[in-house]
């Protein structure tokens, strides 16, 4: 009887554990699907904006979508990984998915190959048409360079706005406003700004069931900006330890302001060193102009008088 009761208890415990595991997996998959759904919505918004602002993109998009279907069947996972990270950091310009992005790179490569092949034939003859193959890697490389440049510009915009956003959050949290309402206000004020867009995705992920820590960590993973990562770590630590979030954000704002002042001083010091070279050249040219008559006279007559 005792053995039967122990066996029944073990079976019941195993059943409860399996049920909890199934529920956890279901919630995890739902959260992942929600995040993918939000990303697809953001890409759709970026695509609509690109279609409205760029006529060339409207003409190229059907061809890109046709090539994307072929690329999806081929696989080409290394190319997807090569272009994915800079594309995410750039803020999904054009609203393309990974296959469409690879297709856009392929289209750029084909155009470059045609241009290089035409110039090679025109200048060196048909025997040198193989030079056109150089355009294949150049197309993808140029697209990734452009995405990285866009990501760097976006990073500068986020870093410039970051102290003001944190100060605004601190002011609203000090007044008794909840973090969600404070974030919604910041998002309204920074609708077209990259920081506002990223915070908007964080708030949307929280609304569909993600925890605040998870949503902020995803933003840090997307942007890969050290200051943003430090800010997210401070927010997560504050949530875990129960510290007042306003105090944490205020400390982060003070740190960012101090680092900005130090960077400005370092830049000013470096500028002073760089100015010395043109100043020395100007001084040398002035001395040369001042003494050039005496130098010419000495070279002609052998005397300074």
Short mmCIF file of C-alpha atoms in Angstrom, two decimals:
data_model
loop_
_atom_site.label_atom_id
_atom_site.label_comp_id
_atom_site.label_asym_id
_atom_site.label_seq_id
_atom_site.Cartn_x
_atom_site.Cartn_y
_atom_site.Cartn_z
CA UNK A 1 0.00 0.00 0.00
CA UNK A 2 2.83 2.40 0.91
CA UNK A 3 4.69 1.61 -2.31
CA UNK A 4 1.54 2.27 -4.32
CA UNK A 5 1.03 5.62 -2.62
CA UNK A 6 4.66 6.63 -3.25
CA UNK A 7 4.35 5.57 -6.89
CA UNK A 8 1.12 7.52 -7.28
CA UNK A 9 2.71 10.62 -5.73
CA UNK A 10 5.68 10.34 -8.08
CA UNK A 11 3.41 9.99 -11.10
CA UNK A 12 1.33 12.97 -9.95
CA UNK A 13 4.47 15.06 -9.47
CA UNK A 14 5.72 14.08 -12.91
CA UNK A 15 2.36 14.99 -14.45
CA UNK A 16 2.37 18.40 -12.73
CA UNK A 17 5.97 19.02 -13.87
CA UNK A 18 5.13 18.10 -17.48
CA UNK A 19 2.08 20.34 -17.39
CA UNK A 20 4.14 23.26 -16.05
CA UNK A 21 6.79 22.64 -18.70
CA UNK A 22 4.16 22.59 -21.45
CA UNK A 23 2.64 25.86 -20.20
CA UNK A 24 6.09 27.48 -20.00
CA UNK A 25 6.94 26.41 -23.56
CA UNK A 26 3.57 27.69 -24.77
CA UNK A 27 4.11 31.08 -23.14
CA UNK A 28 7.66 31.24 -24.49
CA UNK A 29 6.55 30.44 -28.04
CA UNK A 30 3.74 32.94 -27.80
CA UNK A 31 6.17 35.62 -26.63
CA UNK A 32 8.53 34.78 -29.51
CA UNK A 33 5.68 34.91 -32.02
CA UNK A 34 4.54 38.23 -30.56
CA UNK A 35 8.03 39.69 -30.92
CA UNK A 36 8.24 38.47 -34.52
CA UNK A 37 4.79 39.90 -35.19
CA UNK A 38 5.82 43.30 -33.79
CA UNK A 39 8.99 43.25 -35.89
CA UNK A 40 6.95 42.47 -39.00
CA UNK A 41 4.60 45.37 -38.18
CA UNK A 42 7.56 47.72 -37.82
CA UNK A 43 9.01 46.53 -41.12
CA UNK A 44 5.62 47.05 -42.78
CA UNK A 45 5.56 50.64 -41.51
CA UNK A 46 9.10 51.26 -42.77
CA UNK A 47 8.20 49.74 -46.16
CA UNK A 48 5.14 51.96 -46.47
CA UNK A 49 7.23 55.03 -45.64
CA UNK A 50 9.87 54.03 -48.21
CA UNK A 51 7.23 53.46 -50.88
CA UNK A 52 5.80 56.91 -50.28
CA UNK A 53 9.16 58.71 -50.26
CA UNK A 54 11.11 56.89 -52.99
CA UNK A 55 9.75 56.29 -56.52
CA UNK A 56 12.79 54.16 -57.40
CA UNK A 57 12.03 51.85 -54.47
CA UNK A 58 8.46 51.42 -55.76
CA UNK A 59 9.76 50.27 -59.13
CA UNK A 60 12.46 48.02 -57.67
CA UNK A 61 10.33 46.33 -54.98
CA UNK A 62 8.45 43.89 -57.31
CA UNK A 63 11.76 42.69 -58.75
CA UNK A 64 13.24 42.38 -55.25
CA UNK A 65 10.26 40.30 -54.11
CA UNK A 66 10.59 38.02 -57.15
CA UNK A 67 14.30 37.46 -56.46
CA UNK A 68 13.54 36.91 -52.76
CA UNK A 69 11.35 33.89 -53.57
CA UNK A 70 14.27 32.28 -55.42
CA UNK A 71 16.73 33.14 -52.64
CA UNK A 72 14.41 31.59 -50.04
CA UNK A 73 14.53 28.30 -51.93
CA UNK A 74 18.32 28.47 -52.31
CA UNK A 75 18.99 29.05 -48.62
CA UNK A 76 22.07 31.33 -48.61
CA UNK A 77 22.13 31.51 -44.81
CA UNK A 78 25.67 33.04 -44.64
CA UNK A 79 24.51 36.00 -46.72
CA UNK A 80 21.48 36.47 -44.46
CA UNK A 81 23.71 36.54 -41.39
CA UNK A 82 26.12 38.91 -43.13
CA UNK A 83 23.46 41.56 -43.79
CA UNK A 84 21.09 40.96 -40.86
CA UNK A 85 22.91 42.69 -37.98
CA UNK A 86 23.77 45.99 -39.73
CA UNK A 87 20.24 46.05 -41.17
CA UNK A 88 18.67 45.76 -37.71
CA UNK A 89 21.00 48.41 -36.27
CA UNK A 90 20.10 50.70 -39.18
CA UNK A 91 16.43 50.49 -38.19
CA UNK A 92 15.02 48.29 -40.99
CA UNK A 93 15.26 50.89 -43.80
CA UNK A 94 12.88 49.95 -46.57
CA UNK A 95 11.08 47.41 -44.41
CA UNK A 96 12.60 44.38 -46.16
CA UNK A 97 12.89 40.94 -44.62
CA UNK A 98 16.16 39.01 -44.72
CA UNK A 99 15.45 37.27 -48.04
CA UNK A 100 14.39 40.53 -49.67
CA UNK A 101 17.51 42.23 -48.31
CA UNK A 102 19.72 39.55 -49.87
CA UNK A 103 17.71 39.96 -53.07
CA UNK A 104 18.36 43.72 -52.99
CA UNK A 105 22.07 43.03 -52.60
CA UNK A 106 21.91 40.61 -55.52
CA UNK A 107 20.16 43.20 -57.67
CA UNK A 108 22.80 45.82 -56.81
CA UNK A 109 25.54 43.29 -57.63
CA UNK A 110 23.97 42.52 -61.03
CA UNK A 111 23.77 46.22 -61.87
CA UNK A 112 27.41 46.71 -60.87
CA UNK A 113 28.46 43.67 -62.90
CA UNK A 114 26.71 45.08 -65.98
CA UNK A 115 28.34 48.50 -65.53
CA UNK A 116 31.82 47.11 -64.89
CA UNK A 117 31.46 44.64 -67.78
CA UNK A 118 30.42 47.42 -70.16
CA UNK A 119 33.38 49.61 -69.16
CA UNK A 120 35.79 46.66 -69.39
CA UNK A 121 34.63 45.84 -72.91
CA UNK A 122 34.70 49.52 -73.94
CA UNK A 123 38.25 50.16 -72.68
CA UNK A 124 39.99 46.77 -72.90
CA UNK A 125 37.97 44.72 -75.37
CA UNK A 126 35.68 41.67 -75.06
CA UNK A 127 38.50 39.51 -73.71
CA UNK A 128 38.41 41.39 -70.40
CA UNK A 129 34.69 41.01 -69.78
CA UNK A 130 35.47 38.66 -66.87
CA UNK A 131 36.37 41.75 -64.83
CA UNK A 132 32.62 42.19 -64.39
CA UNK A 133 32.70 39.43 -61.77
CA UNK A 134 34.25 41.96 -59.40
CA UNK A 135 30.82 43.56 -59.13
CA UNK A 136 29.33 40.50 -57.41
CA UNK A 137 31.07 40.94 -54.02
CA UNK A 138 31.18 44.73 -54.40
CA UNK A 139 27.38 44.91 -54.49
CA UNK A 140 26.91 43.20 -51.14
CA UNK A 141 29.91 44.95 -49.62
CA UNK A 142 28.62 48.36 -50.71
CA UNK A 143 25.15 47.64 -49.36
CA UNK A 144 26.53 46.54 -45.98
CA UNK A 145 28.78 49.62 -45.82
CA UNK A 146 25.76 51.80 -46.49
CA UNK A 147 23.78 50.02 -43.77
CA UNK A 148 26.63 50.42 -41.29
CA UNK A 149 26.88 54.11 -42.14
CA UNK A 150 23.14 54.47 -41.59
CA UNK A 151 23.47 52.60 -38.29
CA UNK A 152 26.29 54.90 -37.14
CA UNK A 153 24.24 57.99 -38.00
CA UNK A 154 21.30 56.50 -36.12
CA UNK A 155 23.55 55.76 -33.13
CA UNK A 156 24.69 59.40 -33.04
CA UNK A 157 21.07 60.59 -33.07
CA UNK A 158 20.15 58.22 -30.24
CA UNK A 159 23.14 59.24 -28.12
CA UNK A 160 22.37 62.93 -28.62
CA UNK A 161 18.76 62.48 -27.52
CA UNK A 162 19.50 60.03 -24.72
CA UNK A 163 20.20 62.52 -21.87
CA UNK A 164 17.09 64.54 -22.64
CA UNK A 165 14.92 61.41 -22.82
CA UNK A 166 16.23 60.17 -19.48
CA UNK A 167 15.71 63.59 -17.88
CA UNK A 168 12.13 63.63 -19.16
CA UNK A 169 11.51 60.14 -17.78
CA UNK A 170 12.96 61.15 -14.40
CA UNK A 171 10.77 64.25 -14.22
CA UNK A 172 7.61 62.27 -14.93
CA UNK A 173 8.55 59.44 -12.55
CA UNK A 174 9.27 61.99 -9.80
CA UNK A 175 5.79 63.41 -10.31
CA UNK A 176 4.24 60.00 -9.58
CA UNK A 177 3.66 58.85 -13.17
CA UNK A 178 4.08 55.16 -13.94
CA UNK A 179 6.90 53.99 -16.18
CA UNK A 180 4.49 52.97 -18.92
CA UNK A 181 2.78 56.36 -19.07
CA UNK A 182 6.16 58.12 -18.95
CA UNK A 183 7.43 56.02 -21.85
CA UNK A 184 4.25 56.70 -23.84
CA UNK A 185 4.77 60.44 -23.37
CA UNK A 186 8.38 60.22 -24.51
CA UNK A 187 7.32 58.19 -27.54
CA UNK A 188 4.77 60.87 -28.46
CA UNK A 189 7.44 63.57 -28.23
CA UNK A 190 9.97 61.53 -30.25
CA UNK A 191 7.71 59.87 -32.83
CA UNK A 192 10.05 60.32 -35.80
CA UNK A 193 13.25 59.99 -33.79
CA UNK A 194 15.14 56.65 -33.74
CA UNK A 195 15.11 56.58 -29.93
CA UNK A 196 11.35 57.10 -29.89
CA UNK A 197 10.90 54.33 -32.44
CA UNK A 198 12.96 51.90 -30.35
CA UNK A 199 11.10 52.81 -27.16
CA UNK A 200 7.86 52.35 -29.05
CA UNK A 201 8.81 48.77 -29.88
CA UNK A 202 9.78 48.18 -26.25
CA UNK A 203 6.38 49.44 -25.09
CA UNK A 204 4.58 47.35 -27.71
CA UNK A 205 6.42 44.21 -26.59
CA UNK A 206 5.45 44.95 -22.97
CA UNK A 207 1.82 45.37 -24.02
CA UNK A 208 1.74 41.95 -25.71
CA UNK A 209 3.06 40.14 -22.65
CA UNK A 210 6.84 40.49 -22.51
CA UNK A 211 8.39 41.55 -19.23
CA UNK A 212 9.93 44.99 -18.99
CA UNK A 213 13.40 43.51 -18.49
CA UNK A 214 13.09 41.26 -21.54
CA UNK A 215 11.80 44.08 -23.76
CA UNK A 216 14.64 46.40 -22.76
CA UNK A 217 17.23 43.65 -23.24
CA UNK A 218 15.94 43.07 -26.77
CA UNK A 219 16.37 46.77 -27.50
CA UNK A 220 19.97 46.60 -26.27
CA UNK A 221 20.58 43.53 -28.45
CA UNK A 222 19.17 45.33 -31.48
CA UNK A 223 21.13 48.55 -31.10
CA UNK A 224 24.43 47.24 -29.65
CA UNK A 225 25.29 50.71 -28.30
CA UNK A 226 27.40 50.60 -25.09
CA UNK A 227 25.53 53.49 -23.44
CA UNK A 228 22.15 51.88 -24.19
CA UNK A 229 23.41 48.54 -22.87
CA UNK A 230 24.60 50.23 -19.67
CA UNK A 231 21.23 51.96 -19.29
CA UNK A 232 19.33 48.70 -19.81
CA UNK A 233 21.55 46.87 -17.31
CA UNK A 234 20.86 49.59 -14.73
CA UNK A 235 17.10 49.35 -15.34
CA UNK A 236 17.14 45.56 -15.05
CA UNK A 237 19.22 45.70 -11.88
CA UNK A 238 16.88 48.28 -10.40
CA UNK A 239 13.90 46.07 -11.15
CA UNK A 240 15.55 43.01 -9.63
CA UNK A 241 16.75 44.75 -6.45
CA UNK A 242 13.72 46.94 -5.96
CA UNK A 243 15.55 50.26 -6.21
CA UNK A 244 13.57 53.37 -7.18
CA UNK A 245 13.70 53.60 -10.95
CA UNK A 246 13.79 57.40 -10.92
CA UNK A 247 16.99 57.39 -8.83
CA UNK A 248 18.59 54.85 -11.16
CA UNK A 249 17.73 56.86 -14.26
CA UNK A 250 18.94 60.07 -12.63
CA UNK A 251 22.31 58.48 -11.87
CA UNK A 252 22.54 57.29 -15.46
CA UNK A 253 21.70 60.79 -16.73
CA UNK A 254 24.42 62.30 -14.52
CA UNK A 255 26.92 59.73 -15.76
CA UNK A 256 26.05 60.43 -19.40
CA UNK A 257 26.33 64.20 -18.89
CA UNK A 258 29.74 63.78 -17.21
CA UNK A 259 31.02 61.50 -19.96
CA UNK A 260 29.78 63.95 -22.59
CA UNK A 261 31.69 66.80 -20.92
CA UNK A 262 34.84 64.66 -20.74
CA UNK A 263 34.51 63.70 -24.41
CA UNK A 264 34.05 67.37 -25.35
CA UNK A 265 37.16 68.32 -23.38
CA UNK A 266 39.16 65.52 -24.98
CA UNK A 267 37.98 66.61 -28.43
CA UNK A 268 38.89 70.22 -27.68
CA UNK A 269 42.35 69.15 -26.49
CA UNK A 270 42.91 67.07 -29.64
CA UNK A 271 41.75 69.99 -31.78
CA UNK A 272 44.34 72.22 -30.15
CA UNK A 273 47.10 69.82 -31.13
CA UNK A 274 45.79 69.52 -34.68
CA UNK A 275 45.65 73.32 -35.07
CA UNK A 276 49.38 73.57 -34.38
CA UNK A 277 50.33 72.13 -37.78
CA UNK A 278 48.42 74.65 -39.96
CA UNK A 279 49.53 77.43 -37.58
CA UNK A 280 53.16 76.41 -38.07
CA UNK A 281 52.67 76.34 -41.86
CA UNK A 282 51.13 79.81 -41.81
CA UNK A 283 54.05 81.10 -39.71
CA UNK A 284 56.58 79.52 -42.06
CA UNK A 285 54.90 81.05 -45.12
CA UNK A 286 54.82 84.48 -43.44
CA UNK A 287 58.53 84.27 -42.61
CA UNK A 288 59.28 83.15 -46.16
CA UNK A 289 57.35 86.05 -47.66
CA UNK A 290 59.05 88.51 -45.29
CA UNK A 291 62.61 87.43 -46.07
CA UNK A 292 62.16 86.37 -49.72
CA UNK A 293 63.55 89.70 -51.16
CA UNK A 294 66.76 89.29 -49.19
CA UNK A 295 67.04 85.64 -50.21
CA UNK A 296 66.56 86.47 -53.90
CA UNK A 297 69.10 89.34 -53.71
CA UNK A 298 71.67 87.07 -52.04
CA UNK A 299 71.16 84.38 -54.71
CA UNK A 300 71.58 86.94 -57.54
CA UNK A 301 74.32 89.25 -56.25
CA UNK A 302 75.87 87.22 -53.48
CA UNK A 303 75.29 90.06 -51.02
CA UNK A 304 72.40 91.10 -48.76
CA UNK A 305 73.07 94.82 -49.32
#
